[in-house]
XYZ file of C-alpha atoms in Angstrom:
418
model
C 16.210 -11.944 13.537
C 15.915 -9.148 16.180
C 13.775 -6.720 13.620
C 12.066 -9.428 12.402
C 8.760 -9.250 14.572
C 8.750 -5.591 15.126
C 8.531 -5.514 11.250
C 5.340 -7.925 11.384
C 3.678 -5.689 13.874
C 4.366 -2.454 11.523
C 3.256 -4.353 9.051
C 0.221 -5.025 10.351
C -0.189 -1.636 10.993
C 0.428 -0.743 7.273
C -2.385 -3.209 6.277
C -4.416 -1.381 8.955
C -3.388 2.417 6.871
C -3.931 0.786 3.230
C -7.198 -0.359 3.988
C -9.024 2.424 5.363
C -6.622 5.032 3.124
C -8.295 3.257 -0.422
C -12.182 2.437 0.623
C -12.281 6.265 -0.197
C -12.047 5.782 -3.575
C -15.239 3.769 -2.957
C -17.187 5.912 -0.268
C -16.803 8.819 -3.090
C -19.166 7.651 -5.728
C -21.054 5.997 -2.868
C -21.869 8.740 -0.802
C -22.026 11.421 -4.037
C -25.641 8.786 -4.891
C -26.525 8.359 -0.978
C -26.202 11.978 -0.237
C -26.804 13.225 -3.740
C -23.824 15.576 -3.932
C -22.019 17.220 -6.946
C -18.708 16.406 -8.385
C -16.678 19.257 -5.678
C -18.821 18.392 -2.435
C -17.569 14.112 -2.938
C -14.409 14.881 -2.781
C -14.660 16.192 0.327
C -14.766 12.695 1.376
C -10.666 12.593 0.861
C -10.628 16.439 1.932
C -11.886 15.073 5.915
C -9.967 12.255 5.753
C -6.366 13.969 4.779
C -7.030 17.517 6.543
C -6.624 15.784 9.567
C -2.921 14.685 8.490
C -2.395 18.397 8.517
C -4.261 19.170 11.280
C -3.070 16.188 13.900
C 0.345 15.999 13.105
C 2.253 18.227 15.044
C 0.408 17.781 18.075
C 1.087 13.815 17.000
C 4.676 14.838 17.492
C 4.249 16.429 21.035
C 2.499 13.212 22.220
C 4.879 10.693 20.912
C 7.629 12.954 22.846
C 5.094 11.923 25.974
C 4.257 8.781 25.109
C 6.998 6.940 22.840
C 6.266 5.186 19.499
C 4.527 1.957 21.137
C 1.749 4.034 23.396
C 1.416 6.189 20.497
C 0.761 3.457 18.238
C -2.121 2.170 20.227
C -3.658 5.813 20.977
C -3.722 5.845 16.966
C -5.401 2.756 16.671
C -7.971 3.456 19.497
C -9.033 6.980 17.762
C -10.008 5.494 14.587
C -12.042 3.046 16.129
C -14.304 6.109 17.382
C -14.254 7.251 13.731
C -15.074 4.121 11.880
C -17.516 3.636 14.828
C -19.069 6.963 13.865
C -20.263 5.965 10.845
C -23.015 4.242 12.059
C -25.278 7.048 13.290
C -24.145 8.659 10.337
C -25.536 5.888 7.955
C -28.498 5.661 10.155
C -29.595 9.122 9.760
C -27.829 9.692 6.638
C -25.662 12.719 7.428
C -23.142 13.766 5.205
C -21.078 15.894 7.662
C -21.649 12.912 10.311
C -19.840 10.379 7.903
C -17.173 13.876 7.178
C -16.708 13.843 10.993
C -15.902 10.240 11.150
C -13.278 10.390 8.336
C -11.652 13.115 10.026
C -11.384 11.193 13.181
C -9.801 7.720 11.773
C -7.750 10.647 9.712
C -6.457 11.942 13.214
C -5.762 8.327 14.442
C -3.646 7.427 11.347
C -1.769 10.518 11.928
C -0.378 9.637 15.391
C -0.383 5.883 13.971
C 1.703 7.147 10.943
C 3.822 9.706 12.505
C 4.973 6.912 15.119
C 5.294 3.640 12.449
C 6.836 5.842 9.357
C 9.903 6.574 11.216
C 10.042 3.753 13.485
C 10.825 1.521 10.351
C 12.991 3.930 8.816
C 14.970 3.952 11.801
C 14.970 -0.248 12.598
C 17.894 -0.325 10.111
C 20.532 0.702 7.972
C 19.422 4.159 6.301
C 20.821 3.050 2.814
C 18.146 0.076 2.837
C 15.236 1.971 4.305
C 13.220 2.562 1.299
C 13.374 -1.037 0.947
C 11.491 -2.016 4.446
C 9.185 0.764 3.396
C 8.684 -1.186 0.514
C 7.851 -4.091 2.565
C 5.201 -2.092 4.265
C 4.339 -0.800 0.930
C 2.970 -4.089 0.348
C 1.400 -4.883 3.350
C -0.409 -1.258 2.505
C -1.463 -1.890 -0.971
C -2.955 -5.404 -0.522
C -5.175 -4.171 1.936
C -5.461 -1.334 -0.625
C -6.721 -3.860 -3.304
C -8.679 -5.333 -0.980
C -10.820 -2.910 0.725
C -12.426 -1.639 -2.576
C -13.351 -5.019 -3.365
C -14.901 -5.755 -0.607
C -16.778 -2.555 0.139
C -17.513 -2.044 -3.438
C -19.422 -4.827 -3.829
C -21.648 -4.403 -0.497
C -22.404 -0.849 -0.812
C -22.093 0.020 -4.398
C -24.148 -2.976 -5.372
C -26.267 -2.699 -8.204
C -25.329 1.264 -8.414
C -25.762 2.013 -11.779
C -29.278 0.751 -11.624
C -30.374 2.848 -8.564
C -29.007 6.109 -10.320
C -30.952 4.955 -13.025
C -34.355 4.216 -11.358
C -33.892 7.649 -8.583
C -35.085 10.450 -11.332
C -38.188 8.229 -12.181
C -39.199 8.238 -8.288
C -41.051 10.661 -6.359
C -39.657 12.373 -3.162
C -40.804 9.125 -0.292
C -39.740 6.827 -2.880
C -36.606 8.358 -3.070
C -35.532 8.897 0.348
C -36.550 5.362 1.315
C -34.019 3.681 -1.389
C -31.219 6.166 -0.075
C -31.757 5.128 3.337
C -31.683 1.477 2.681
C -28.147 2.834 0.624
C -26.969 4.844 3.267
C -27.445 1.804 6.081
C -25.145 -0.528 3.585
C -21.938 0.672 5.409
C -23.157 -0.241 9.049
C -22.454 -3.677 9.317
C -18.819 -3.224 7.711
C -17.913 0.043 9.827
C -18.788 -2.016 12.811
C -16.472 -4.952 12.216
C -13.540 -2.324 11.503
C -14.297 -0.941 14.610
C -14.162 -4.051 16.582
C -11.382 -5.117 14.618
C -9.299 -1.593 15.800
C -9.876 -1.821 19.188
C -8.580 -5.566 18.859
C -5.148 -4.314 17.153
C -5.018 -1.203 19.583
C -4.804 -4.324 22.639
C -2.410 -6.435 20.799
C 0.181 -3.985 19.949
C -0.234 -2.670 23.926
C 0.258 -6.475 25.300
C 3.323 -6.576 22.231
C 7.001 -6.834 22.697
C 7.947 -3.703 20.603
C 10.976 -2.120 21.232
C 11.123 1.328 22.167
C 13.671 3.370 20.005
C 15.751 6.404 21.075
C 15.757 9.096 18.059
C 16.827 11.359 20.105
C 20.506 10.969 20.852
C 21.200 9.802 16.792
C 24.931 8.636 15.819
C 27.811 10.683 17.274
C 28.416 12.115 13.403
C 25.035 13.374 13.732
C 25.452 14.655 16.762
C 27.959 16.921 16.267
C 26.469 18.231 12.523
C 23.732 19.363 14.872
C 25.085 20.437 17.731
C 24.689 24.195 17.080
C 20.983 24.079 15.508
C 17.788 24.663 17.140
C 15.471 24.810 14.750
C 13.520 22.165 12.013
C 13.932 25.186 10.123
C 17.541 24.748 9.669
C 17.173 21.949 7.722
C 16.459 22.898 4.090
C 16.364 19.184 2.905
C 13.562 18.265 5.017
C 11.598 21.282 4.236
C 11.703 20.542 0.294
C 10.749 16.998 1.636
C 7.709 18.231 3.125
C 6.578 20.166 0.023
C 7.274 17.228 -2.664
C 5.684 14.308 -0.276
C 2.656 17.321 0.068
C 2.502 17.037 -3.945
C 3.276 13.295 -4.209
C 0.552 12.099 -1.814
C -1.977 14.675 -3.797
C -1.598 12.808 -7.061
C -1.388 9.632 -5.432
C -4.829 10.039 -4.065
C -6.034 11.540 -7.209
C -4.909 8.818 -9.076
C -6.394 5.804 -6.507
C -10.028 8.332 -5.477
C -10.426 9.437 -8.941
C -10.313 6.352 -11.227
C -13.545 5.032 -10.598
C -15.553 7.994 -10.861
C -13.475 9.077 -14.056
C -14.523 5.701 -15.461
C -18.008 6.380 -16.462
C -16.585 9.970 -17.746
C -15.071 7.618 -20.535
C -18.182 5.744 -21.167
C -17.493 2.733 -18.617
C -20.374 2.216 -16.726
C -20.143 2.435 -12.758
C -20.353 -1.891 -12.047
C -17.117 -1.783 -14.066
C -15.343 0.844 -12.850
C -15.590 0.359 -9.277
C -12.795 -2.091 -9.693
C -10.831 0.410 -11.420
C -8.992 1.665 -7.789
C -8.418 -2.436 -7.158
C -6.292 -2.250 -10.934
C -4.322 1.260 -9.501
C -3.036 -0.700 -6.183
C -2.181 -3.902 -7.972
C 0.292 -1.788 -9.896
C 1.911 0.159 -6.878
C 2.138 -3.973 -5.492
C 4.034 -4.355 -8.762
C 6.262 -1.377 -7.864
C 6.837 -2.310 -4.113
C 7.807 -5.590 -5.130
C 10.744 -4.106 -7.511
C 11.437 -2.099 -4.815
C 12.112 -4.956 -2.489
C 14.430 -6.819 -5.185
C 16.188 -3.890 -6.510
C 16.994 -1.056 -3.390
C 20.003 -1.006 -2.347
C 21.174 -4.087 -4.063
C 21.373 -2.670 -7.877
C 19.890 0.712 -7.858
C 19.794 3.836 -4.691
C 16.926 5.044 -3.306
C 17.744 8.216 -5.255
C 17.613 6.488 -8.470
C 14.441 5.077 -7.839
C 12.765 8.480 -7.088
C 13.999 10.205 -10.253
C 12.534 7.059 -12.473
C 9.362 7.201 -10.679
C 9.122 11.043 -11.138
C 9.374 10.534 -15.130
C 7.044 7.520 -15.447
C 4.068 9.437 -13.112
C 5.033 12.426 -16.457
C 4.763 9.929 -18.961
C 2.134 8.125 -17.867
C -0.260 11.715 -17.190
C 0.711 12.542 -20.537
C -0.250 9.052 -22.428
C -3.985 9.567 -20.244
C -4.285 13.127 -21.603
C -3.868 12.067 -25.121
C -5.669 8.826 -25.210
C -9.904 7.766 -24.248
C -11.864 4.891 -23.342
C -9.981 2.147 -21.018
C -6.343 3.544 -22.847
C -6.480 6.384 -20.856
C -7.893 4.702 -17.809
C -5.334 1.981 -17.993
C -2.521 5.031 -17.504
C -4.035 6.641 -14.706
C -3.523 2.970 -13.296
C -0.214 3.097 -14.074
C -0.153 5.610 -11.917
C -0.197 3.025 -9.114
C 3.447 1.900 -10.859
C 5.116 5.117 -10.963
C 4.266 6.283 -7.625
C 4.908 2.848 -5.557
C 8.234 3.838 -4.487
C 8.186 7.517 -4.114
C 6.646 7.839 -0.612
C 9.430 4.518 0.459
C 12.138 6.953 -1.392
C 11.618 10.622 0.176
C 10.764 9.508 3.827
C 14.597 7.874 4.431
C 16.231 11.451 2.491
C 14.178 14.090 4.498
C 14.872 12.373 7.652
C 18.250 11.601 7.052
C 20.469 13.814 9.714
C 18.193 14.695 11.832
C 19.227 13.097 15.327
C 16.762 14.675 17.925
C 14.725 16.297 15.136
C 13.506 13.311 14.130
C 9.881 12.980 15.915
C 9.622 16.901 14.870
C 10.784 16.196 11.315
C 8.520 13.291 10.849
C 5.452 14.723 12.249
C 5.912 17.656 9.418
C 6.494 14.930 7.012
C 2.802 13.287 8.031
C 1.336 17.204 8.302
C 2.570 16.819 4.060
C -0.204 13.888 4.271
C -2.439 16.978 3.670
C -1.810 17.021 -0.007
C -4.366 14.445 -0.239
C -7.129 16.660 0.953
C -6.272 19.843 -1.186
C -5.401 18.471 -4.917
C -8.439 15.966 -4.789
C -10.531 18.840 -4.491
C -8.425 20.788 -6.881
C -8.595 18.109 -9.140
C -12.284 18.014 -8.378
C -12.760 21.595 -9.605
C -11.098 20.961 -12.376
C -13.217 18.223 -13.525
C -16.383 20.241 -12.646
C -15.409 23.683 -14.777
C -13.575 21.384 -17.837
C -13.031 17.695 -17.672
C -12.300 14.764 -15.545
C -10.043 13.845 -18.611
C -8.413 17.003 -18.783
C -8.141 17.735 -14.649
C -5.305 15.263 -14.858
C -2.958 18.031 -16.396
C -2.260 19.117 -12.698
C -0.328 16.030 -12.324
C 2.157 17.274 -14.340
C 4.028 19.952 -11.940
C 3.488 17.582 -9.196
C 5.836 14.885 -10.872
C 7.940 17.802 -12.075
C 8.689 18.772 -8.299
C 9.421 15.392 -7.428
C 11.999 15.094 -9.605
C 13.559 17.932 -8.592
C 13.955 16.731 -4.954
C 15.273 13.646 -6.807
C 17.823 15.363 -8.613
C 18.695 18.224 -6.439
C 16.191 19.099 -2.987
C 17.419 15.989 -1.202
C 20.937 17.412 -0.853
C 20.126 20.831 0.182
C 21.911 22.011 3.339
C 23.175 18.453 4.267
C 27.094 17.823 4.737
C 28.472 16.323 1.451
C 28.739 12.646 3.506
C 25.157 12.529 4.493
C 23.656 12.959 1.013
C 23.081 9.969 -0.664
């Protein structure tokens, strides 16, 4: 009962993450017609966004040691309102490195919001079960990840496909006059999650959530690091940083890419804008095994090494296959990575003691990933295929199942590897 409504709050929070983490996948194909930009200069879009994981996060760290998890929390919330609240001079004068700006500012809230919450509910409990209260935010973050698409999608990628269409037939007025009237779409919506920030950022100020001490750690802890000074000493967390900087690169690729990789297969755009919705409903699927299964029949460990060999399968089946096939597996996608982020955070953390804030705040910095393989990925597509891009997934899923089978226990003492 105690963890019980510190868990709601979180998981508010998580909703809060999910939803402005997916309308990405939507503002890409969105702002590649409003802003008429190539394949490489959209996905800057999740570039701004996730850059600002790696940019914010240690200096997240430093101000949590200031402030402690709830103040934090609610400094998060507060900067992404002046992001999302950004957007509206952008639409209005339809600035592409206004609406880049913005992204990178609700980027830099989640990063204190995420580099508070991720450990926070790690910590609210027994390590063996953590992955499975991640998993509980897992859900809270993918509805909101079904969601948002849906939502935004169909306000501001209305009747897309026939715009596209009619823009080469129009001279230059005509043309900038139905981009504006695209561009000012995302107002109305950017000012209700504004409002709706600053609303959350009060509530979880006026809240009852418990501060926790990372700090001290048990007395086992303790002692294993009672000669270290460094996050450097710890190997295990370092190879944690480097797979959840891969992981979160293919997740993004797989939720930001789908719709625009529909109409590559033939699917036109009014289809395929619900294509992101299909790639969250899976990683639902997967949170909600998660929930049932970890600790109860299967370890955290486990879980990581099956996910790692379903994302390879699943890449492989979308290389080799066309049309919705090969769409459907880079859904999938959604399946196999569900429970990797719930399964690394609880083994690079583990140990830690008063390297936790540290340790965490490098494991948000990995958040990066989803800025640089996007626009790897988006490269890729450009010089070859969107079809054939997906091949970079492979050593991505290879790593993580390395840190499955062997990273996680790296420089720990036998009894604190799981």
């Amino acid at each position: 009962m105690r963890i019980k409504k510190p868990i709601f709050i979180i998981g508010t929070l998580f909703f809060v993450f999910g939803f402005l983490t997916w309308i990405g996948s939507v503002l890409i194909p969105y702002l590649k017609i409003a802003c008429q930009l190539n394949s490489v200069a959209s996905y800057l879009v999740a570039f701004s966004f996730y850059i600002s994981y790696m940019v914010m996060a240690i200096p997240a760290a430093a101000l949590l040691q200031r402030t402690g998890y709830k103040k934090g929390m609610t400094l998060g919330l507060l900067l992404m309102a002046v992001g999302a609240a950004l957007f509206i001079p952008a639409a209005l004068s339809r600035s592409y490195i206004s609406f880049l700006t913005g992204l990178f500012i609700q980027g830099a809230g989640l990063a204190i919001l995420q580099t508070a919450s991720n450990p926070y509910i790690t910590i609210l409990g027994p390590m063996e079960s953590a992955a499975r209260r991640i998993s509980i935010m897992g859900i809270c973050n993918g509805t909101a990840g079904v969601i948002a698409p849906l939502i935004l999608g169909a306000i501001i990628l209305q009747d897309a496909d026939g715009i596209t269409a009619r823009l080469a037939g129009m001279t230059a007025n005509q043309k900038n006059d139905v981009l504006n009237m695209l561009a000012h779409r995302v107002v109305v919506p950017y000012l209700v999650i504004a409002v709706v920030l600053v609303v959350l950022a009060i509530l979880v100020h006026l809240s009852g959530l418990p501060e926790l001490d990372t700090d001290e750690g048990d007395e086992a802890v303790g002692i294993a690091n009672l000669n270290k000074t460094s996050i450097l000493q710890f190997p295990h967390l370092l190879l944690g940083v480097a797979t959840l900087f891969l992981y979160v690169g293919v997740e993004v690729i797989a939720g930001d890419s789908i719709i625009n990789y529909g109409p590559s297969q033939g699917i036109p755009l009014s289809t395929a804008k619900f294509f992101t919705s299909c790639t969250l409903g899976f990683m639902l699927l997967g949170y909600v095994i998660g929930i049932i299964i970890i600790p109860k029949y299967i370890s955290q460990v486990w879980v990581l090494k099956i996910s790692s060999l379903l994302g390879l399968i699943f890449s492989c089946f979308a290389l080799l296959t066309s049309g919705y096939i090969s769409v459907a597996f880079i859904a999938l996608l959604g399946l196999a990575n569900s429970l990797v982020w719930p399964s690394i955070w609880p083994l690079a953390i583990n140990g830690l003691g008063r390297f936790t804030k540290t340790g965490s705040s490098l494991l948000i910095a990995a958040v990066g990933g989803g800025a640089l393989l996007p626009l790897l990925y988006g490269w890729l597509a450009g010089h070859y295929s969107p079809q054939h891009a997906y091949a970079m997934l492979l050593p991505c899923y290879l790593c993580i199942f390395y840190y499955a089978m062997a990273g996680h226990k790296i420089g720990l003492p036998i009894k604190n590897s799981k």
